[in-house]
CSV table of C-alpha atoms and ligand atoms in Angstrom, one decimal:
chain,number,residue,atom,x,y,z
Z,1,MET,CA,181.3,-5.6,71.5
Z,2,ARG,CA,177.5,-5.2,71.8
Z,3,HIS,CA,176.1,-5.2,75.4
Z,4,ARG,CA,173.7,-8.0,76.2
Z,5,VAL,CA,170.2,-6.8,76.2
Z,6,GLN,CA,166.9,-8.4,77.1
Z,7,ALA,CA,164.2,-8.1,74.5
Z,8,VAL,CA,160.7,-6.9,75.5
Z,9,ILE,CA,157.8,-8.7,73.9
Z,10,GLY,CA,155.0,-6.2,73.3
Z,11,HIS,CA,152.0,-5.2,71.2
Z,12,SER,CA,152.8,-1.6,70.4
Z,13,THR,CA,153.7,-0.5,66.8
Z,14,ASP,CA,154.7,2.9,68.3
Z,15,GLU,CA,157.3,1.2,70.4
Z,16,ALA,CA,158.6,-0.7,67.4
Z,17,VAL,CA,158.9,2.6,65.6
Z,18,PHE,CA,160.6,4.2,68.6
Z,19,TRP,CA,163.3,1.5,68.6
Z,20,LEU,CA,163.8,1.8,64.8
Z,21,ARG,CA,164.3,5.5,65.2
Z,22,GLN,CA,166.8,4.7,68.0
Z,23,GLY,CA,168.8,2.7,65.4
Z,24,GLU,CA,167.8,-0.8,66.6
Z,25,PRO,CA,166.3,-3.5,64.4
Z,26,VAL,CA,163.0,-4.9,65.7
Z,27,ALA,CA,161.3,-8.2,65.2
Z,28,LEU,CA,157.9,-8.0,63.5
Z,29,PRO,CA,155.2,-10.6,62.7
Z,30,THR,CA,154.3,-11.4,59.1
Z,31,GLU,CA,151.9,-14.0,57.8
Z,32,THR,CA,154.8,-16.3,57.0
Z,33,VAL,CA,157.4,-16.1,59.7
Z,34,TYR,CA,158.7,-13.3,62.0
Z,35,GLY,CA,161.1,-10.8,60.3
Z,36,LEU,CA,163.9,-8.7,61.7
Z,37,ALA,CA,163.2,-5.3,60.3
Z,38,ALA,CA,165.1,-2.1,59.3
Z,39,PRO,CA,164.1,0.9,57.2
Z,40,LEU,CA,165.5,0.6,53.7
Z,41,ASP,CA,167.4,3.9,54.1
Z,42,ARG,CA,169.0,3.0,57.5
Z,43,LEU,CA,172.3,1.4,56.5
Z,44,ASP,CA,173.4,1.4,60.1
Z,45,ILE,CA,170.5,-0.8,61.2
Z,46,ILE,CA,170.8,-3.0,58.2
Z,47,HIS,CA,174.5,-3.6,59.1
Z,48,LYS,CA,173.4,-4.5,62.6
Z,49,ILE,CA,170.9,-7.1,61.2
Z,50,TYR,CA,173.7,-8.9,59.3
Z,51,ALA,CA,175.9,-8.8,62.5
Z,52,LEU,CA,173.2,-10.0,64.9
Z,53,LYS,CA,172.0,-12.8,62.6
Z,54,GLN,CA,175.6,-13.7,61.8
Z,55,ARG,CA,174.4,-13.7,58.2
Z,56,PRO,CA,177.0,-13.8,55.4
Z,57,ALA,CA,177.0,-10.5,53.4
Z,58,ASP,CA,176.4,-12.3,50.1
Z,59,ASN,CA,172.9,-13.3,51.3
Z,60,PRO,CA,170.5,-10.5,50.1
Z,61,LEU,CA,167.4,-9.3,52.0
Z,62,ILE,CA,163.7,-9.0,51.0
Z,63,VAL,CA,162.3,-5.5,50.8
Z,64,HIS,CA,158.8,-5.3,52.3
Z,65,VAL,CA,156.4,-2.7,50.8
Z,66,LEU,CA,152.8,-1.7,51.3
Z,67,ASP,CA,151.6,-2.0,47.8
Z,68,CYS,CA,152.3,-1.7,44.1
Z,69,ASP,CA,153.0,2.0,44.3
Z,70,GLN,CA,155.9,1.4,46.8
Z,71,LEU,CA,157.0,-1.6,44.7
Z,72,GLN,CA,157.6,0.7,41.7
Z,73,GLU,CA,159.8,3.0,43.9
Z,74,VAL,CA,162.2,0.1,44.5
Z,75,ALA,CA,162.0,-2.1,41.4
Z,76,GLN,CA,161.5,-1.9,37.6
Z,77,CYS,CA,158.1,-3.5,37.0
Z,78,SER,CA,156.7,-5.1,33.9
Z,79,PRO,CA,153.0,-5.4,33.4
Z,80,LYS,CA,153.4,-9.1,34.4
Z,81,ALA,CA,155.0,-8.2,37.7
Z,82,LEU,CA,152.3,-5.8,38.5
Z,83,HIS,CA,149.6,-8.3,37.5
Z,84,LEU,CA,151.1,-10.8,39.9
Z,85,ALA,CA,151.4,-8.3,42.7
Z,86,GLU,CA,147.8,-7.1,42.3
Z,87,LYS,CA,146.6,-10.7,42.4
Z,88,PHE,CA,148.7,-12.1,45.3
Z,89,TRP,CA,149.5,-9.1,47.5
Z,90,PRO,CA,149.4,-8.5,50.3
Z,91,GLY,CA,150.6,-12.1,50.7
Z,92,PRO,CA,153.4,-14.6,50.7
Z,93,LEU,CA,154.8,-14.1,47.2
Z,94,THR,CA,158.2,-12.5,46.8
Z,95,LEU,CA,159.1,-11.2,43.3
Z,96,VAL,CA,162.7,-10.8,42.1
Z,97,LEU,CA,163.0,-7.9,39.7
Z,98,PRO,CA,165.6,-5.4,38.4
Z,99,LYS,CA,166.3,-2.9,41.2
Z,100,LYS,CA,166.1,0.8,41.2
Z,101,PRO,CA,169.0,3.0,42.4
Z,102,CYS,CA,167.4,3.8,45.8
Z,103,VAL,CA,168.0,0.2,46.9
Z,104,PRO,CA,171.4,0.1,48.6
Z,105,ASP,CA,174.0,-2.6,47.6
Z,106,ILE,CA,174.0,-4.1,51.1
Z,107,VAL,CA,170.3,-5.1,50.7
Z,108,THR,CA,170.9,-6.9,47.4
Z,109,ALA,CA,174.4,-8.2,48.1
Z,110,GLY,CA,175.7,-6.1,45.2
Z,111,GLN,CA,173.3,-7.7,42.7
Z,112,PRO,CA,171.4,-5.6,40.2
Z,113,THR,CA,168.1,-7.3,41.4
Z,114,VAL,CA,165.9,-6.9,44.4
Z,115,ALA,CA,163.4,-9.2,46.1
Z,116,VAL,CA,160.1,-7.5,47.1
Z,117,ARG,CA,156.9,-8.5,48.8
Z,118,ALA,CA,154.0,-6.9,50.6
Z,119,PRO,CA,153.3,-8.6,53.9
Z,120,GLN,CA,149.7,-9.2,55.1
Z,121,THR,CA,149.7,-8.6,58.8
Z,122,ALA,CA,148.2,-5.3,60.0
Z,123,LEU,CA,151.0,-4.8,62.5
Z,124,PHE,CA,153.8,-5.0,60.0
Z,125,ARG,CA,151.9,-2.8,57.5
Z,126,GLU,CA,151.3,-0.2,60.3
Z,127,VAL,CA,155.0,0.0,61.0
Z,128,ILE,CA,155.8,0.5,57.3
Z,129,GLN,CA,153.2,3.3,57.2
Z,130,LYS,CA,154.5,5.0,60.3
Z,131,ILE,CA,158.1,4.9,59.2
Z,132,GLY,CA,157.2,6.0,55.7
Z,133,VAL,CA,159.6,3.8,53.7
Z,134,PRO,CA,159.8,0.1,52.9
Z,135,LEU,CA,161.4,-2.2,55.5
Z,136,VAL,CA,164.0,-4.8,54.7
Z,137,ALA,CA,163.5,-8.0,56.8
Z,138,PRO,CA,165.2,-11.4,56.8
Z,139,SER,CA,163.6,-14.0,59.1
Z,140,ALA,CA,164.3,-13.2,62.7
Z,141,ASN,CA,166.6,-16.1,63.5
Z,142,LYS,CA,170.3,-16.6,63.6
Z,143,PHE,CA,171.9,-17.8,60.4
Z,144,GLN,CA,170.9,-21.4,59.6
Z,145,HIS,CA,168.6,-21.7,62.6
Z,146,VAL,CA,164.9,-22.5,62.3
Z,147,SER,CA,162.7,-19.5,61.2
Z,148,PRO,CA,160.5,-18.3,64.1
Z,149,THR,CA,156.8,-18.4,63.8
Z,150,THR,CA,155.9,-17.1,67.3
Z,151,ALA,CA,157.3,-14.1,69.3
Z,152,HIS,CA,158.7,-16.5,72.0
Z,153,GLN,CA,160.6,-18.4,69.3
Z,154,VAL,CA,162.2,-15.1,68.3
Z,155,TYR,CA,163.0,-14.5,72.0
Z,156,ARG,CA,164.6,-17.9,72.4
Z,157,ASP,CA,167.0,-17.4,69.5
Z,158,MET,CA,167.7,-13.6,69.6
Z,159,GLY,CA,166.2,-12.2,72.8
Z,160,ASP,CA,169.6,-11.4,74.2
Z,161,VAL,CA,170.5,-9.1,71.3
Z,162,LEU,CA,167.2,-7.4,70.4
Z,163,HIS,CA,165.3,-4.6,72.2
Z,164,TYR,CA,161.8,-5.2,70.9
Z,165,ILE,CA,159.7,-8.0,69.6
Z,166,LEU,CA,156.3,-7.0,68.3
Z,167,ASP,CA,154.0,-9.9,69.2
Z,168,GLY,CA,151.3,-10.7,66.5
Z,169,GLY,CA,150.6,-14.3,67.7
Z,170,ALA,CA,151.4,-17.4,65.6
Z,171,CYS,CA,152.1,-16.8,61.9
Z,172,ARG,CA,149.3,-17.9,59.7
Z,173,PHE,CA,151.4,-19.8,57.1
Z,174,GLY,CA,154.5,-20.8,59.1
Z,175,VAL,CA,156.8,-21.2,56.1
Z,176,GLU,CA,158.6,-18.4,54.3
Z,177,SER,CA,157.2,-16.8,51.2
Z,178,THR,CA,157.3,-18.3,47.7
Z,179,ILE,CA,160.1,-16.6,45.7
Z,180,LEU,CA,159.6,-16.1,42.0
Z,181,SER,CA,162.2,-14.5,39.7
Z,182,LEU,CA,160.9,-12.5,36.8
Z,183,LEU,CA,164.3,-11.4,35.5
Z,184,ASP,CA,163.6,-13.3,32.3
Z,185,GLU,CA,159.9,-12.8,31.7
Z,186,ARG,CA,159.7,-15.7,29.2
Z,187,HIS,CA,161.3,-18.1,31.7
Z,188,PRO,CA,160.1,-17.3,35.3
Z,189,GLN,CA,162.0,-19.2,37.9
Z,190,LEU,CA,160.8,-20.5,41.3
Z,191,LEU,CA,163.7,-19.8,43.7
Z,192,ARG,CA,162.0,-21.0,46.9
Z,193,TYR,CA,158.9,-23.1,47.5
Z,194,GLY,CA,156.4,-21.4,49.8
Z,195,PRO,CA,152.7,-21.0,50.7
Z,196,ILE,CA,151.7,-20.1,47.1
Z,197,ALA,CA,152.1,-23.3,45.1
Z,198,LYS,CA,154.1,-23.3,41.8
Z,199,GLU,CA,151.0,-24.7,40.0
Z,200,THR,CA,148.9,-21.8,41.2
Z,201,LEU,CA,151.4,-19.3,39.7
Z,202,GLU,CA,151.6,-21.3,36.5
Z,203,THR,CA,147.9,-21.3,36.0
Z,204,PHE,CA,147.7,-17.6,36.7
Z,205,LEU,CA,150.5,-16.8,34.3
Z,206,GLY,CA,149.5,-19.3,31.7
Z,207,GLN,CA,153.2,-20.5,31.4
Z,208,SER,CA,155.4,-23.0,33.0
Z,209,ILE,CA,157.8,-22.1,35.7
Z,210,GLU,CA,161.3,-23.7,36.1
Z,211,THR,CA,162.3,-24.7,39.7
Z,212,VAL,CA,165.9,-23.8,40.5
Z,213,SER,CA,166.8,-26.3,43.1
Z,214,HIS,CA,170.4,-25.4,44.1
Z,215,ALA,CA,172.3,-22.2,44.6
Z,216,PRO,CA,175.3,-21.8,42.3
Z,217,GLN,CA,178.7,-22.8,43.8
Z,218,THR,CA,180.4,-19.4,43.2
Z,219,GLY,CA,179.7,-15.7,43.3
Z,220,ALA,CA,176.8,-14.2,45.1
Z,221,HIS,CA,174.1,-16.8,45.8
Z,222,LEU,CA,171.2,-16.7,43.5
Z,223,SER,CA,168.9,-17.2,46.5
Z,224,PRO,CA,170.6,-18.5,49.7
Z,225,GLY,CA,167.2,-19.9,50.9
Z,226,LEU,CA,168.4,-22.6,48.5
Z,227,TYR,CA,171.4,-23.5,50.6
Z,228,LYS,CA,171.3,-27.2,50.8
Z,229,LYS,CA,171.6,-27.1,54.5
Z,230,HIS,CA,169.3,-24.6,56.1
Z,231,TYR,CA,166.7,-24.2,58.7
Z,232,SER,CA,168.6,-26.8,60.9
Z,233,PRO,CA,168.0,-27.8,64.5
Z,234,GLN,CA,170.9,-28.9,66.6
Z,235,THR,CA,169.3,-32.3,67.3
Z,236,PRO,CA,169.7,-34.9,64.6
Z,237,LEU,CA,166.6,-34.9,62.5
Z,238,TYR,CA,165.5,-38.0,60.5
Z,239,LEU,CA,163.1,-37.7,57.6
Z,240,VAL,CA,161.0,-40.8,56.6
Z,241,ASP,CA,158.1,-41.5,54.2
Z,242,ASP,CA,155.5,-42.9,56.6
Z,243,LEU,CA,156.3,-42.9,60.3
Z,244,ALA,CA,153.5,-45.2,61.5
Z,245,ASN,CA,154.8,-48.0,59.3
Z,246,TYR,CA,158.5,-47.3,59.5
Z,247,GLN,CA,160.8,-50.2,60.4
Z,248,PRO,CA,164.3,-49.1,61.4
Z,249,SER,CA,167.0,-51.4,60.5
Z,250,GLY,CA,170.5,-52.1,61.8
Z,251,GLY,CA,172.2,-49.1,63.3
Z,252,LEU,CA,169.1,-47.0,63.1
Z,253,ARG,CA,167.2,-49.0,65.7
Z,254,ASP,CA,168.7,-47.2,68.7
Z,255,ALA,CA,168.3,-43.8,67.2
Z,256,PHE,CA,164.6,-44.6,66.5
Z,257,ALA,CA,163.8,-46.0,70.0
Z,258,LYS,CA,166.0,-44.3,72.6
Z,259,ASN,CA,164.9,-40.8,73.8
Z,260,ALA,CA,163.6,-39.9,70.4
Z,261,ALA,CA,160.7,-37.6,69.5
Z,262,HIS,CA,158.4,-38.9,66.8
Z,263,VAL,CA,156.4,-36.3,64.8
Z,264,PHE,CA,153.4,-37.4,62.8
Z,265,LEU,CA,151.8,-34.9,60.4
Z,266,PHE,CA,148.4,-36.3,60.8
Z,267,PRO,CA,146.9,-38.5,63.7
Z,268,PRO,CA,148.0,-42.2,63.3
Z,269,GLU,CA,145.3,-44.9,63.7
Z,270,ARG,CA,146.3,-45.7,67.3
Z,271,HIS,CA,146.8,-43.8,70.6
Z,272,LEU,CA,149.8,-41.6,70.9
Z,273,GLN,CA,152.6,-42.8,73.2
Z,274,LYS,CA,155.2,-40.8,75.2
Z,275,GLY,CA,157.5,-38.8,72.8
Z,276,GLU,CA,154.9,-38.9,70.0
Z,277,PHE,CA,153.4,-35.7,68.6
Z,278,VAL,CA,150.9,-34.8,65.9
Z,279,LEU,CA,151.2,-31.6,63.8
Z,280,SER,CA,147.5,-31.4,62.7
Z,281,GLU,CA,144.7,-33.1,64.5
Z,282,HIS,CA,142.5,-32.2,61.6
Z,283,SER,CA,144.8,-33.7,58.9
Z,284,ASP,CA,145.2,-30.2,57.4
Z,285,LEU,CA,148.4,-29.5,55.5
Z,286,GLN,CA,148.1,-25.8,56.1
Z,287,GLU,CA,148.1,-26.4,59.9
Z,288,VAL,CA,151.2,-28.7,59.5
Z,289,ALA,CA,153.0,-25.8,57.8
Z,290,MET,CA,151.9,-23.4,60.4
Z,291,ARG,CA,153.2,-25.5,63.3
Z,292,LEU,CA,156.3,-27.1,61.7
Z,293,PHE,CA,159.1,-24.7,62.7
Z,294,ALA,CA,157.6,-24.1,66.1
Z,295,ILE,CA,157.6,-27.9,66.9
Z,296,ILE,CA,161.1,-28.5,65.5
Z,297,SER,CA,162.4,-25.6,67.6
Z,298,GLU,CA,160.5,-26.8,70.8
Z,299,LEU,CA,161.7,-30.4,70.4
Z,300,ASP,CA,165.2,-29.1,69.7
Z,301,ALA,CA,165.2,-27.3,73.0
Z,302,ALA,CA,163.7,-30.3,74.9
Z,303,HIS,CA,166.9,-32.4,74.8
Z,304,TYR,CA,165.8,-35.3,72.7
Z,305,ASP,CA,168.6,-37.3,71.2
Z,306,ALA,CA,166.8,-37.5,67.8
Z,307,ILE,CA,163.7,-36.1,66.1
Z,308,TRP,CA,161.9,-38.3,63.6
Z,309,ILE,CA,159.4,-36.7,61.2
Z,310,GLU,CA,157.6,-37.8,58.1
Z,311,LYS,CA,157.3,-36.1,54.8
Z,312,ALA,CA,154.1,-34.4,53.5
Z,313,PRO,CA,152.1,-35.3,50.4
Z,314,ALA,CA,153.7,-33.5,47.4
Z,315,LYS,CA,150.8,-31.1,46.7
Z,316,ASP,CA,150.0,-27.4,47.5
Z,317,ILE,CA,152.0,-26.2,50.5
Z,318,GLY,CA,153.2,-29.9,51.0
Z,319,ASN,CA,156.1,-29.1,48.5
Z,320,ALA,CA,157.2,-26.2,50.7
Z,321,ILE,CA,157.0,-28.4,53.8
Z,322,ASN,CA,159.1,-31.1,52.2
Z,323,ASP,CA,161.6,-28.6,50.9
Z,324,ARG,CA,162.2,-27.2,54.4
Z,325,LEU,CA,162.2,-30.7,56.0
Z,326,SER,CA,164.8,-32.0,53.5
Z,327,ARG,CA,167.1,-29.0,54.3
Z,328,ALA,CA,166.6,-29.4,58.0
Z,329,ALA,CA,167.2,-33.2,58.0
Z,330,HIS,CA,170.5,-34.7,59.0
Z,331,PHE,CA,169.4,-38.1,57.6
Z,332,ASP,CA,167.0,-38.3,54.7
Z,333,LEU,CA,165.7,-41.8,54.7
Z,334,ARG,CA,162.9,-41.4,52.2
Z,335,ALA,CA,162.6,-43.8,49.4
Z,336,LYS,CA,164.1,-42.1,46.4
R,1,TXA,O1,158.4,-15.0,54.2
R,1,TXA,C1,159.5,-14.4,54.0
R,1,TXA,O2,160.0,-14.2,52.9
R,1,TXA,C2,160.2,-13.9,55.3
R,1,TXA,C3,159.4,-12.8,55.9
R,1,TXA,C4,160.1,-12.2,57.1
R,1,TXA,O3,159.0,-11.9,54.9
R,1,TXA,N1,161.5,-13.5,55.0
R,1,TXA,C5,162.5,-14.3,54.7
R,1,TXA,O4,163.7,-13.7,54.6
R,1,TXA,O5,162.4,-15.5,54.6
R,1,TXA,P1,165.1,-14.5,54.5
R,1,TXA,O6,166.2,-13.4,54.5
R,1,TXA,O7,165.2,-15.5,55.6
R,1,TXA,O8,165.1,-15.1,53.1
R,1,TXA,C6,165.2,-14.3,52.0
R,1,TXA,C7,165.5,-15.1,50.8
R,1,TXA,C8,166.9,-15.6,50.8
R,1,TXA,O9,166.9,-16.9,50.3
R,1,TXA,C9,167.6,-14.7,49.8
R,1,TXA,O10,168.6,-15.3,49.2
R,1,TXA,C10,166.4,-14.4,48.8
R,1,TXA,O11,165.3,-14.2,49.6
R,1,TXA,N2,166.7,-13.2,48.1
R,1,TXA,C11,166.8,-11.9,48.5
R,1,TXA,N3,167.1,-11.0,47.6
R,1,TXA,C12,167.2,-11.7,46.4
R,1,TXA,C13,167.6,-11.4,45.1
R,1,TXA,N4,167.8,-10.2,44.7
R,1,TXA,N5,167.6,-12.4,44.2
R,1,TXA,C14,167.4,-13.7,44.6
R,1,TXA,N6,167.1,-14.1,45.8
R,1,TXA,C15,167.0,-13.1,46.8
R,2,MG,MG1,165.7,-17.0,56.7
């Protein structure tokens, strides 16, 4: 049994490196969400990450590198993969490629492929540099909980099992990276919606990209970010098209009215009432994404009986927002 600990939230990359050398995973900020990091060659710490997150062993981890040189140490890269990395890195694009032998099986869940990205934040990059090898890092939340976008959110979910949380402020994007598989170069597949839109990648590559919307039922999961249920709060979450004009019917009236939180993406054309929240005062989708997980997590902790939230326009990062919302929702009441 692991002793209960109490995480320190701090700003020192030296301290993060100290704890990694002590054999402890540390939470680090990226531009997407906070990650729970371990050096690629420290199997002991990687095992701890699975245990602390209560993450199934068939769910592989993303390897975080500094640049294309480090990418080529862990994966076999085609010119197309390098071209994408040069364009979008450092940034929220994860590439799935054939792995090289130095990547241990526990990282890839035994698959011959590896997911790699170069994070943008200076703090994360500094830790990679000081440790001298890539860092594996899943999101710093317990399995199927909401991904953390602030140091305090990490603390709430995992503060009793971690020693150190490196605080880099709120994550700039707030949803996890876009995942693109390049295993079949002629048919790239989008495995997870993220901050870099599918259309942007299609334009850059000059070819269409297939979206894989569900994990296969058997064997190692293609990409468990595609679990149908994921990112879930404990409080029932209702997803609707247009909250300002939503009219609950029948059995939904109570759930809509009694001790419920109502979350608008943009300001409605009237004053807000108690229990109503707005994600972006400036009607900016980017800001909605940035605040989404934090507000769901806060409202979840605030003991509402239900959370009602509306879907985003299906463009740019809106697809990633809708994807996360539909996985978090207990009741999806959108018009189909
Ligand atoms: O933005 C992000 O990607 C964040 C930050 C911390 O970098 N990380 C993150 O990690 O979201 P995680 O573990 O929560 O999600 C990683 C996703 C999972 O859906 C996993 O199945 C997929 O990446 N993945 C990892 N390796 C894979 C592989 N070889 N093939 C396909 N999918 C893979
Ligand atoms: Mg995750």
